[in-house]
mmCIF file of C-alpha atoms and ligand atoms in Angstrom:
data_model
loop_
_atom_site.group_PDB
_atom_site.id
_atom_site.type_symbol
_atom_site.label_atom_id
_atom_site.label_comp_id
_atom_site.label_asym_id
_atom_site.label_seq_id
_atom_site.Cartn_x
_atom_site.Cartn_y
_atom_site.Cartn_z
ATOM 1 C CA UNK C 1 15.279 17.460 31.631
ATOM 2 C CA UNK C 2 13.258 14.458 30.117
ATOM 3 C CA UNK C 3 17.046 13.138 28.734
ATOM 4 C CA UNK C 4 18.713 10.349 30.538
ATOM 5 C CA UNK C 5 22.331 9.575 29.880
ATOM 6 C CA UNK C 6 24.209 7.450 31.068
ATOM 7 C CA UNK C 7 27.580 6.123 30.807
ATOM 8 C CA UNK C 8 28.238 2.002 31.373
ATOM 9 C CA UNK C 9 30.598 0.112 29.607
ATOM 10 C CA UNK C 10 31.801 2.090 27.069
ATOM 11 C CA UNK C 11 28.356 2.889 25.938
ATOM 12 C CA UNK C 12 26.353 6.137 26.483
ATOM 13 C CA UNK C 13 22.652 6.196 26.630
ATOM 14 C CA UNK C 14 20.624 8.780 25.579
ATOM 15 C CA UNK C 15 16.896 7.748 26.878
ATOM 16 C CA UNK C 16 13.904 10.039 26.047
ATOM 17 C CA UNK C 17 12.365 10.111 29.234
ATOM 18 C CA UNK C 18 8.779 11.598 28.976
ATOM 19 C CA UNK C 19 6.671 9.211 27.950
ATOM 20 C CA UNK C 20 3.524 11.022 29.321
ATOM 21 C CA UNK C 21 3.773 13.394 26.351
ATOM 22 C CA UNK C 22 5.021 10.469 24.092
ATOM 23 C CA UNK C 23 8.526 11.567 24.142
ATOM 24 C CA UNK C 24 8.017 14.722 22.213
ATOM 25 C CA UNK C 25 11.251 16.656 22.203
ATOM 26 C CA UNK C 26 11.426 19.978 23.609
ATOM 27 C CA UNK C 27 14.215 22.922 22.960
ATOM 28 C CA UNK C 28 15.377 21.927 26.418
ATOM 29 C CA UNK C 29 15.414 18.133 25.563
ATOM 30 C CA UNK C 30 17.726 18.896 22.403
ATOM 31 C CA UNK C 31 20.357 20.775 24.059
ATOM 32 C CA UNK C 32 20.535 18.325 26.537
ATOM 33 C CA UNK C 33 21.204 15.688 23.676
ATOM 34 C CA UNK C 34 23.787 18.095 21.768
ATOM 35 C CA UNK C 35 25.288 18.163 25.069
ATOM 36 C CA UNK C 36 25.769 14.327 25.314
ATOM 37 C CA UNK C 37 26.734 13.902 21.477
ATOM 38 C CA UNK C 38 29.207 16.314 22.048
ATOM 39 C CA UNK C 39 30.529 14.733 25.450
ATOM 40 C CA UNK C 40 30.843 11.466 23.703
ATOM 41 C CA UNK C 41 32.390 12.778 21.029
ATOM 42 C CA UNK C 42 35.288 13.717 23.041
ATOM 43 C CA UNK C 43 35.149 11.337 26.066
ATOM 44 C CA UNK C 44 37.529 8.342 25.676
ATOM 45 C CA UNK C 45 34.946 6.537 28.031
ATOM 46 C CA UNK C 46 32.409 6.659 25.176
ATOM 47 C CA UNK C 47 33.054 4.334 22.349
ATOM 48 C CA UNK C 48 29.081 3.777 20.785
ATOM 49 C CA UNK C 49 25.882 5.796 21.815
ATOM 50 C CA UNK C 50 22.700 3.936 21.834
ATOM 51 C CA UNK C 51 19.190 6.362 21.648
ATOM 52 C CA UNK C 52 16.319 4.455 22.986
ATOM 53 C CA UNK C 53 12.637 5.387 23.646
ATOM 54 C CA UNK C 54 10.196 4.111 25.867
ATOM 55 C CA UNK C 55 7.755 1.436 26.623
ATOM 56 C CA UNK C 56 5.581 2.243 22.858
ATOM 57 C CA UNK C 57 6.937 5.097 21.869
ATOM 58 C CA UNK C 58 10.561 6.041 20.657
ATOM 59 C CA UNK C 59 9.341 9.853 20.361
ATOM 60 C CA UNK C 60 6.560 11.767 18.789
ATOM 61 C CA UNK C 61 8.655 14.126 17.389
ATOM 62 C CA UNK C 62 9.364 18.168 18.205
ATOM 63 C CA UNK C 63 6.712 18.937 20.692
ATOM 64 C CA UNK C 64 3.894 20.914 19.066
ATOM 65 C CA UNK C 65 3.158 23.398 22.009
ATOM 66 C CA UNK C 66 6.606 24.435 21.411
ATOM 67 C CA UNK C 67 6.660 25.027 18.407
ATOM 68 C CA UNK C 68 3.799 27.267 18.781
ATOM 69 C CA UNK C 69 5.580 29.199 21.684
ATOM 70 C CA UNK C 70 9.090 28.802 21.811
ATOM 71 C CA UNK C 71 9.767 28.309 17.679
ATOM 72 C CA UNK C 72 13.169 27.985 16.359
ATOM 73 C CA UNK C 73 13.985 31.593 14.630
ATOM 74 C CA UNK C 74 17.426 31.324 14.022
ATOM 75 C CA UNK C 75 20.085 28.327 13.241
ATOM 76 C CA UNK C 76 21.093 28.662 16.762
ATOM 77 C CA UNK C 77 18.278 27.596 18.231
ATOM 78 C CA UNK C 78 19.261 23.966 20.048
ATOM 79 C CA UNK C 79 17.964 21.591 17.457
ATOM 80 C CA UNK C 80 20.085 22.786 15.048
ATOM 81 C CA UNK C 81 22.714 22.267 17.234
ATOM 82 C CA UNK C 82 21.438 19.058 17.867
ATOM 83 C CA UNK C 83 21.663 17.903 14.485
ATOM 84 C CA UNK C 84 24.960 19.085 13.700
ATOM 85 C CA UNK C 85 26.607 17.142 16.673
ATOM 86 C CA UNK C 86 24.666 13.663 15.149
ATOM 87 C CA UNK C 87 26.070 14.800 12.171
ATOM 88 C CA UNK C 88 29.839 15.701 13.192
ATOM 89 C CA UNK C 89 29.813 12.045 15.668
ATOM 90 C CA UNK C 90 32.479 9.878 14.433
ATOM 91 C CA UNK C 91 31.486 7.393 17.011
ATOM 92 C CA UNK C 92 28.888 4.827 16.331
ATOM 93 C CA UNK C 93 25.060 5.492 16.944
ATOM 94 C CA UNK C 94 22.377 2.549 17.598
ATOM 95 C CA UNK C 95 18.605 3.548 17.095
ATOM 96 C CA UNK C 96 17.221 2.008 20.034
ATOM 97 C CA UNK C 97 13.109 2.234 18.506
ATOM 98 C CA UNK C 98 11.123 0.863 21.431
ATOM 99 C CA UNK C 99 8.150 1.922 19.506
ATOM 100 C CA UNK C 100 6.049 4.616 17.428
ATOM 101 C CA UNK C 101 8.346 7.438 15.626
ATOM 102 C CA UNK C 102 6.710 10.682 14.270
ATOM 103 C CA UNK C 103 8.733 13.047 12.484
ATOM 104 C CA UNK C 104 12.216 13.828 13.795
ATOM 105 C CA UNK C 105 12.021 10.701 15.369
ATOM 106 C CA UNK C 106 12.388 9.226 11.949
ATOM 107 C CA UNK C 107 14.167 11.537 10.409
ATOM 108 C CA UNK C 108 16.987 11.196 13.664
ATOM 109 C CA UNK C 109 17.602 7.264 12.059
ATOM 110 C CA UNK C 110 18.895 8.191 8.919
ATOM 111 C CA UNK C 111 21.763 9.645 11.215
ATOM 112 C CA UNK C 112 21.866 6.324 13.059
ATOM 113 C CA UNK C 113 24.598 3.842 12.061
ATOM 114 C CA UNK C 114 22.406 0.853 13.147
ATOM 115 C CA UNK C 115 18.670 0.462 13.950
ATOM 116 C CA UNK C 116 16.196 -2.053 15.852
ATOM 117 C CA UNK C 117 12.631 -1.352 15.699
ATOM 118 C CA UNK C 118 9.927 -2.749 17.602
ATOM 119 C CA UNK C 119 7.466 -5.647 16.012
ATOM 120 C CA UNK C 120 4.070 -3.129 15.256
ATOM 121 C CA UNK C 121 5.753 0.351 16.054
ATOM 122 C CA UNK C 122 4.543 2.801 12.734
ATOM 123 C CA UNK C 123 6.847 5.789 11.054
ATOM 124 C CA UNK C 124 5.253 9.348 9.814
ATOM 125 C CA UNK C 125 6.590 12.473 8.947
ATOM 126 C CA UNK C 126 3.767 14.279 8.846
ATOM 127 C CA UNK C 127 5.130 17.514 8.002
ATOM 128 C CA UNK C 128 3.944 18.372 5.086
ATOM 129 C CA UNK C 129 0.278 18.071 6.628
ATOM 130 C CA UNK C 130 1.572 20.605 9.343
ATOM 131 C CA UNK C 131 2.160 23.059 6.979
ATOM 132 C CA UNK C 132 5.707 22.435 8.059
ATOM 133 C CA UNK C 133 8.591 21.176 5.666
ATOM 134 C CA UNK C 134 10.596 17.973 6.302
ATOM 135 C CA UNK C 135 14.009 18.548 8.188
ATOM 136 C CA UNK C 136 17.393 17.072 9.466
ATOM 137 C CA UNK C 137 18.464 16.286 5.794
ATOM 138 C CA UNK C 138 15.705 14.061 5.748
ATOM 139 C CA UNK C 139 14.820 15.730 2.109
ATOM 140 C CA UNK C 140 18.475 14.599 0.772
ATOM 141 C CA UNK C 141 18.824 11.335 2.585
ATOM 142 C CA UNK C 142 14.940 9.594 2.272
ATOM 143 C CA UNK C 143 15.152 9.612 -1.169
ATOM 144 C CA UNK C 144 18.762 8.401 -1.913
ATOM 145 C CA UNK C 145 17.701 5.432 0.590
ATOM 146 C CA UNK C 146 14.363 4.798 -1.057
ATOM 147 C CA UNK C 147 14.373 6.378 -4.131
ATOM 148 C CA UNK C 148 12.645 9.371 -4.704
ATOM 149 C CA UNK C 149 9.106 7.991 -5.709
ATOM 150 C CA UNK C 150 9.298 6.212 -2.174
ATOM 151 C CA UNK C 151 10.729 8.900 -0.382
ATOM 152 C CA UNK C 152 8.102 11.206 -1.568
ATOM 153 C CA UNK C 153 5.253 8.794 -0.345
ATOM 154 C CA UNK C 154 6.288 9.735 2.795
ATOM 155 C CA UNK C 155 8.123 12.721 3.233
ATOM 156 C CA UNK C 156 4.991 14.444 0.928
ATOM 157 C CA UNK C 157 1.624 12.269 1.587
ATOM 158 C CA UNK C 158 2.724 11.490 4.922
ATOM 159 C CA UNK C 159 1.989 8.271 4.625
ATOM 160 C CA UNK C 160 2.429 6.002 7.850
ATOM 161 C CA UNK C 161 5.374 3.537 7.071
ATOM 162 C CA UNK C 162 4.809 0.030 9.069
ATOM 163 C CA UNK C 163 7.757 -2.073 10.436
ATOM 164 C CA UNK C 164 8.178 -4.778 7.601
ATOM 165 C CA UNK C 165 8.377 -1.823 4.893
ATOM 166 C CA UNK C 166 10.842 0.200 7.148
ATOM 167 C CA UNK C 167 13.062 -3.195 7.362
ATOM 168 C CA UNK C 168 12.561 -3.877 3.604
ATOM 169 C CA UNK C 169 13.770 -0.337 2.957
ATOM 170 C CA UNK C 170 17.159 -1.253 5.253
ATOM 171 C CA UNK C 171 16.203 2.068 7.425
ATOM 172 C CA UNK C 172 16.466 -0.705 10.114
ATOM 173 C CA UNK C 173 18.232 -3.699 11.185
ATOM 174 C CA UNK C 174 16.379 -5.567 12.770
ATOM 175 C CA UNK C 175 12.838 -6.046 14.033
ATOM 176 C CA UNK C 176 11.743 -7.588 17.251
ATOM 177 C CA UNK C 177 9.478 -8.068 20.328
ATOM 178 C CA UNK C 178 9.554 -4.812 21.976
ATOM 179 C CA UNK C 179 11.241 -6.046 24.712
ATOM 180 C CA UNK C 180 14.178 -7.139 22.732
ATOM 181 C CA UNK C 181 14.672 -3.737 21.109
ATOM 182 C CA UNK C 182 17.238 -2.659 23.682
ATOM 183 C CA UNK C 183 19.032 -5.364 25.293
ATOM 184 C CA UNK C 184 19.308 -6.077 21.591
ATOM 185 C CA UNK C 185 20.980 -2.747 20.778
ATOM 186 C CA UNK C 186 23.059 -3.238 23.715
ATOM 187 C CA UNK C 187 24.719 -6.227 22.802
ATOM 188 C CA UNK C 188 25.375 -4.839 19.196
ATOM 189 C CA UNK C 189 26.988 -1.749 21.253
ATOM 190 C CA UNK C 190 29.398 -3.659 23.481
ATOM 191 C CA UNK C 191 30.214 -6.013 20.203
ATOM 192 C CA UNK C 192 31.491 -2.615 18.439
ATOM 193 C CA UNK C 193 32.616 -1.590 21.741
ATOM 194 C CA UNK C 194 35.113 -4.296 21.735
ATOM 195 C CA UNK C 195 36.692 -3.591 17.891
ATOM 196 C CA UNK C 196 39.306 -1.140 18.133
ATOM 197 C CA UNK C 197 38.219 2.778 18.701
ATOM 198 C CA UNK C 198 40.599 4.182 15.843
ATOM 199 C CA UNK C 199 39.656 1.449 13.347
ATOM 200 C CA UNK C 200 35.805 1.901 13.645
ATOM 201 C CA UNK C 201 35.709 5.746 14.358
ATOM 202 C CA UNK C 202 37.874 6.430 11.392
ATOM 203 C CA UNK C 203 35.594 3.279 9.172
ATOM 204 C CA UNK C 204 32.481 5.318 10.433
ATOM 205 C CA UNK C 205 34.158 9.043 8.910
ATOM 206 C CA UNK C 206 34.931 7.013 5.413
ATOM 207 C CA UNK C 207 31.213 5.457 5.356
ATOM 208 C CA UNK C 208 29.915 8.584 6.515
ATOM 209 C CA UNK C 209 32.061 11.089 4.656
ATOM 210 C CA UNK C 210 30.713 11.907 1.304
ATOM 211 C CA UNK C 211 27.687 12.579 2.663
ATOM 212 C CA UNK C 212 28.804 14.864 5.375
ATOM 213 C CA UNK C 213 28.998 18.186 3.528
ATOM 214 C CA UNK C 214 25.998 17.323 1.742
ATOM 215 C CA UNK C 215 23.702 16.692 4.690
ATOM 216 C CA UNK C 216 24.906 19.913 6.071
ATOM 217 C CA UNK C 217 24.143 21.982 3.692
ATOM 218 C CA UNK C 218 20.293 19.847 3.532
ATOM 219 C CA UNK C 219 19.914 20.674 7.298
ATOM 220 C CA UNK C 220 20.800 24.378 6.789
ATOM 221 C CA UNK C 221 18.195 25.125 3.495
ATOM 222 C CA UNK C 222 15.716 22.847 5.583
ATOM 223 C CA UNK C 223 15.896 24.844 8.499
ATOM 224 C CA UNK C 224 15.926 28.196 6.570
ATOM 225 C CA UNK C 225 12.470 27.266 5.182
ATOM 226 C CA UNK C 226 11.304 25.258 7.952
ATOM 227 C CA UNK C 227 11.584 28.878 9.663
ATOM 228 C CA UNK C 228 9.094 30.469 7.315
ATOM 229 C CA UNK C 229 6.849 27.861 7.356
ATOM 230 C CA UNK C 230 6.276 27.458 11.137
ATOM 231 C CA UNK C 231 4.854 31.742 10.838
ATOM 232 C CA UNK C 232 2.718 30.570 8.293
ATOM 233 C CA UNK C 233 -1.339 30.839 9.293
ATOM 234 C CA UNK C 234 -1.667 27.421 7.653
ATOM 235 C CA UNK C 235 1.155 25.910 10.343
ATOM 236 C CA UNK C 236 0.106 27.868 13.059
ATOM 237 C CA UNK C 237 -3.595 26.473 12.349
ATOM 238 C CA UNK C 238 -2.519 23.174 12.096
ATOM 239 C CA UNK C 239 -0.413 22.971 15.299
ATOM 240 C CA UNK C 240 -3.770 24.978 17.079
ATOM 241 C CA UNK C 241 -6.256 22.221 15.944
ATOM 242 C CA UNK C 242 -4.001 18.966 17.488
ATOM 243 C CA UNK C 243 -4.458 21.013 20.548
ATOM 244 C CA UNK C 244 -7.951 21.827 20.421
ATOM 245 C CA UNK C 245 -8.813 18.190 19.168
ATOM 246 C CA UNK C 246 -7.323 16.859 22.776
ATOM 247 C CA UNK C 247 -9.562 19.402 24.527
ATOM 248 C CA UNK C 248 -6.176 20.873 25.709
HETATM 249 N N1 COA G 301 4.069 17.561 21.095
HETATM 250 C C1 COA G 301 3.479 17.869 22.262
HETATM 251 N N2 COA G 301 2.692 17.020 22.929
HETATM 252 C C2 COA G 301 2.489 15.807 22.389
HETATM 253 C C3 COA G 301 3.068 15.426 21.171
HETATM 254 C C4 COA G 301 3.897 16.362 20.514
HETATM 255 N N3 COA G 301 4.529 16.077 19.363
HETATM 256 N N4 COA G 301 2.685 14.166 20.870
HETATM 257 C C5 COA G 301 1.894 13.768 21.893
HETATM 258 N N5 COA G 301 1.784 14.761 22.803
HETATM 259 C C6 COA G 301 1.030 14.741 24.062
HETATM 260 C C7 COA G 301 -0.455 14.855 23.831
HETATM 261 O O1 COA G 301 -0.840 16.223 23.722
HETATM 262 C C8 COA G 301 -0.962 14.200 25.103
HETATM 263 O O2 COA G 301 -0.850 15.112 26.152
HETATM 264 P P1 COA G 301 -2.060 15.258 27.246
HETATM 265 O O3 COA G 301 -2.237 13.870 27.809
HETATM 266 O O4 COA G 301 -1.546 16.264 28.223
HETATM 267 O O5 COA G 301 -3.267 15.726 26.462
HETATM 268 C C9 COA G 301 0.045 13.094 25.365
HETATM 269 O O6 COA G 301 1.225 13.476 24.670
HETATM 270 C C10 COA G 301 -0.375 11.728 24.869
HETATM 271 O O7 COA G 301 -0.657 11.836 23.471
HETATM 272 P P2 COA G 301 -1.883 11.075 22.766
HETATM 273 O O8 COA G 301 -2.154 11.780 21.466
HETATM 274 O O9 COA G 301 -3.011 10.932 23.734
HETATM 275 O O10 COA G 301 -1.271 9.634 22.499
HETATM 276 P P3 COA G 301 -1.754 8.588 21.396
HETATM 277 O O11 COA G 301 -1.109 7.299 21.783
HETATM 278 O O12 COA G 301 -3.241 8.630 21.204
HETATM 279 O O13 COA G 301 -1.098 9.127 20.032
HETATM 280 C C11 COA G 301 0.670 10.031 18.673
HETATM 281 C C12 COA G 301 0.312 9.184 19.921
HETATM 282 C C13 COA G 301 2.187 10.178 18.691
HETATM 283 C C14 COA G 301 0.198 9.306 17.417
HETATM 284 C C15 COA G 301 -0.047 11.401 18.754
HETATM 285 O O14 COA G 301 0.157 11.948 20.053
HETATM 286 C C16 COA G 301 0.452 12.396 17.746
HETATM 287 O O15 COA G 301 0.079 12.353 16.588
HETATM 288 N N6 COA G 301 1.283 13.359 18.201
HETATM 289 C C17 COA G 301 1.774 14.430 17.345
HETATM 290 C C18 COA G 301 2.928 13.945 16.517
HETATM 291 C C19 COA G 301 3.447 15.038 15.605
HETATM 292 O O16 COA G 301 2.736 15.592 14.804
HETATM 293 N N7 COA G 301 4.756 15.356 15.776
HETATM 294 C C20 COA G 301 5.420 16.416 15.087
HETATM 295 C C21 COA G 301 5.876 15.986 13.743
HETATM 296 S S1 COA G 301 6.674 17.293 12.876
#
């Protein structure tokens, strides 16, 4: 399935587990991960869910090959199921960013309550430059993080965004020698673990609550467009030519 999850202490892991295509996340990989947020939401045996990445690479993002063949048509499609269970978690979430993040990789962190990154791991969206349009509220919650001039930097230019600017921004915690990124995350999971379940789920709905509706309605006009864009020539060039430049 290319998803590991696990269950140890209170904490649930959610691993990308393909690190010979960098992570990138497949319709199959995202219903998998609805599946866990959705367990954990309701298991009494979850009380924090930590995403982590690989050795380099927390994920490249939506795999390109399927968007090309197997494109989301419809708001059913498993990533948009995968983004509303992130969004509907009142438990806490730990970005776990072993290294490089492209696109919803990034965008996944805004959704994150906490974040450690790895010392030299890089952040694009590149969607723009895919013909594509940004997604997972990303457009409503970049901006009100970084301000808009910021936000549109990177959500527009695609510019690459480097560790130190990513911690100056506060999209992260923390950022440390790979190595540290998840024992790290750990140890912030069984810390949170140990506060009282009621107190911190119902302390994540009030940070998280005025945003809620908002995002959701971000996700849904994203995806609507997002839609369009991925049966436009331009987007279906684009995705042909990272292909074609591997040889592939
Ligand atoms: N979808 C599908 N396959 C991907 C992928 C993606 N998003 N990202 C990487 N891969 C695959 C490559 O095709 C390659 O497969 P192959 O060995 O069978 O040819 C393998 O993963 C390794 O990738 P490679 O490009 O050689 O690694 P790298 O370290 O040189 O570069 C990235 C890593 C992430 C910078 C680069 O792979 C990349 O730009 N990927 C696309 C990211 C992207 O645009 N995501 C979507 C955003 S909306």
């Amino acid at each position: 399935m290319a998803i590991d999850v696990a269950i140890q202490d209170g904490v649930m892991s959610i691993a990308f587990a393909r690190p010979e295509k960098k992570n990138a996340i497949t319709a199959a990989m995202y219903s998998a991960m609805a599946d866990a947020l959705r367990a954990a939401s309701v298991e009494d045996a979850v009380r924090t869910v930590v995403i982590a990445g690989t050795s380099g690479v927390f994920t490249a993002g939506n795999d390109l090959g399927d968007f090309l063949a197997n494109p989301i048509v419809d708001l059913d499609h498993p990533v948009v199921q995968f983004m509303d269970a992130f969004v509907d978690l009142d438990k806490p979430v730990i970005g776990a960013v072993t290294g490089h993040a492209v696109g919803v990789g990034v965008t996944l962190l805004l959704h994150c309550d906490l974040v450690y990154l790895a010392e030299g791991a890089i952040f694009t969206m590149p969607f723009v430059g895919l013909g594509l349009v940004p997604e997972f509220g990303s457009t409503y919650l970049l901006p009100q993080r970084l301000g808009h001039a910021r936000a549109a930097e990177h959500l527009l230019l695609g510019e690459p965004m480097s560790a130190a600017d990513a911690l100056a921004y506060g999209l992260v915690n923390a950022v440390l020698p790979p190595a540290e990124v998840i024992p790290r995350a750990l140890h912030t999971a069984a810390r949170l673990g140990a506060l009282s379940a009621d107190a911190l789920q119902a302390s994540k709905r009030l940070l998280r609550g005025p945003q809620r509706e908002a995002t959701r309605h971000a996700i849904r006009a994203e995806a609507e467009v997002f839609v369009e864009r991925l049966r436009s020539p331009e987007a279906r060039a684009a995705l042909r030519a990272f292909f074609e430049r591997r040889g592939a």
